[in-house]
XYZ file of C-alpha atoms in Angstrom:
188
model
C 36.720 77.290 -8.412
C 39.122 76.093 -5.697
C 38.041 75.952 -2.061
C 39.866 76.884 1.297
C 39.861 73.741 4.372
C 38.343 76.509 6.311
C 36.046 78.044 4.540
C 35.132 73.440 3.220
C 34.249 73.329 7.353
C 32.842 76.441 7.371
C 30.481 74.850 5.146
C 30.165 71.694 6.567
C 29.465 72.760 9.844
C 26.320 74.806 8.406
C 24.736 71.653 6.100
C 25.100 69.812 9.197
C 23.089 72.941 11.926
C 20.913 73.549 9.062
C 19.845 68.941 8.726
C 19.720 68.960 13.145
C 17.953 72.268 13.067
C 14.661 70.590 12.740
C 15.431 67.932 15.051
C 15.613 70.134 17.847
C 13.102 72.021 16.689
C 10.580 68.824 17.362
C 12.151 67.682 20.760
C 10.785 69.677 23.066
C 7.149 69.453 21.305
C 7.850 65.765 20.990
C 8.321 65.280 24.983
C 4.249 64.488 26.576
C 3.822 67.759 29.214
C 3.054 67.716 32.463
C 0.580 69.136 34.707
C 1.543 72.739 35.838
C -0.312 72.456 39.385
C 0.694 69.294 40.701
C -3.109 68.464 43.010
C -4.022 68.461 46.436
C -2.918 64.951 48.632
C -6.527 66.597 51.528
C -8.691 69.416 50.716
C -7.791 71.760 53.269
C -10.369 75.195 52.794
C -11.164 78.526 54.488
C -12.656 78.529 56.536
C -13.705 76.453 57.284
C -16.908 74.321 58.095
C -20.121 75.121 58.789
C -18.774 78.219 57.017
C -18.965 78.134 53.213
C -15.941 77.935 52.075
C -14.071 80.923 49.846
C -10.107 79.800 49.360
C -9.496 75.923 48.330
C -6.437 74.813 48.293
C -6.291 72.597 44.537
C -2.260 72.436 44.708
C 1.442 73.825 44.048
C 3.476 74.985 41.269
C 7.451 74.844 41.945
C 10.667 75.489 40.615
C 11.029 74.557 37.099
C 6.947 75.150 34.929
C 6.735 71.765 34.959
C 5.261 71.315 31.325
C 7.014 74.491 30.021
C 9.692 73.354 27.935
C 13.176 73.218 28.950
C 16.443 74.100 26.742
C 18.393 70.919 25.970
C 21.778 71.290 25.565
C 21.786 70.439 22.595
C 19.232 73.175 21.365
C 21.717 75.957 23.484
C 24.226 74.992 21.637
C 22.122 75.462 18.455
C 20.225 78.316 19.278
C 21.920 80.301 21.859
C 20.693 79.913 25.243
C 16.697 81.199 25.803
C 15.430 82.730 29.241
C 14.787 80.488 31.416
C 10.560 78.925 33.008
C 12.173 78.412 36.222
C 10.464 80.256 39.044
C 13.097 82.901 40.733
C 11.391 84.974 43.175
C 7.297 84.635 42.594
C 5.647 87.491 44.627
C 2.001 87.720 42.986
C -0.091 85.661 41.693
C -3.810 85.892 39.776
C -6.327 84.723 38.448
C -8.019 84.950 35.397
C -12.070 85.387 35.802
C -13.110 81.722 33.940
C -9.385 80.086 35.980
C -7.833 78.859 32.997
C -4.866 81.302 33.129
C -2.467 81.537 35.663
C 0.260 84.608 36.054
C 3.043 85.148 38.601
C 4.770 87.692 39.176
C 8.463 87.095 39.487
C 10.382 89.787 40.801
C 13.935 88.153 39.806
C 13.762 86.380 36.964
C 12.788 90.338 35.859
C 9.250 88.820 34.688
C 6.109 87.638 34.389
C 4.989 83.991 34.305
C 1.533 82.460 32.569
C -0.015 79.220 32.446
C -3.080 78.285 30.137
C -4.104 75.218 32.784
C -6.234 73.895 29.204
C -4.239 74.245 26.718
C -1.240 73.256 28.835
C 1.220 75.729 27.572
C 3.884 78.250 28.990
C 4.529 81.840 28.267
C 7.155 84.140 29.347
C 6.675 88.415 29.421
C 9.849 89.858 30.154
C 9.672 92.898 27.665
C 6.764 95.940 27.518
C 7.008 97.125 23.943
C 10.974 97.012 24.296
C 10.995 97.158 27.455
C 12.739 95.089 29.271
C 10.397 94.689 32.418
C 12.981 95.422 35.752
C 11.175 93.972 38.718
C 7.346 93.363 38.309
C 5.233 92.344 41.389
C 2.566 92.993 40.982
C -0.196 91.214 38.804
C -4.391 91.821 38.209
C -6.061 90.129 35.088
C -9.175 93.057 34.768
C -11.333 92.203 31.518
C -8.893 89.550 30.127
C -6.712 91.477 30.331
C -3.605 90.830 32.474
C -1.791 94.515 34.282
C 1.570 94.134 35.318
C 3.315 96.798 37.967
C 6.697 97.235 37.551
C 7.658 99.192 40.627
C 11.540 100.620 39.454
C 10.345 101.788 36.028
C 6.780 103.431 37.822
C 4.849 102.021 35.032
C 1.981 98.861 35.216
C 2.027 97.683 31.426
C -0.885 95.927 29.623
C -0.445 93.195 28.084
C -3.604 90.535 25.638
C -3.318 87.097 26.682
C -4.951 86.423 23.020
C -3.276 85.337 19.742
C -0.331 82.450 20.072
C 1.630 85.135 22.494
C 0.874 88.064 25.322
C -0.020 90.969 22.262
C 1.903 93.954 24.483
C -0.396 96.932 25.116
C -0.131 99.882 26.640
C 1.622 101.722 29.661
C 0.248 103.396 32.337
C 1.325 105.669 35.038
C 5.071 106.195 33.589
C 6.218 109.566 34.787
C 3.694 109.720 37.574
C 3.059 107.240 39.711
C 5.975 106.085 41.642
C 6.984 101.974 43.265
C 3.943 100.460 41.952
C 3.623 96.941 43.655
C 0.161 95.254 44.663
C -3.288 95.905 42.588
C -6.869 94.511 42.057
C -8.969 95.284 38.773
C -12.694 96.167 39.905
C -15.839 95.912 37.452
C -17.494 98.740 37.638
């Protein structure tokens, strides 16, 4: 059986990539995650004492999301480019009722960044089923679900954060509402 030189090089390249793939997937999990929120250097509350504080500044989130694993050049070479976890245009922020998850609508990144403060994991929600998010503007948590308004599509998409990834549940308002933006959820 004869193998030409081109086929031999191709097979050798595939063999090397196959051997290196487990190492490339280990690289992100081998790096130590930093906390998402950089703590405040001093305490700020509103309203000021003696009134009962209703808002407390606890820290900030900025730039590439700490704790999320940016793709290395090696991983990009092996697997192709992946979406970034950088904040581009954060527009709206919502914290779930337990304070364990933060959702950030990022219209120019065409996604919602979700940070799990308990597990220090990052999720990028950029599709409602098979439909990509266009420019999500509003986010709200309600009954353990995440609601995302996407004005260019005229929709509010509903996601369930339980499980390994965010599960798309359904789209509300398609064809019935135009340009939904800010949202709030009130339990009846």
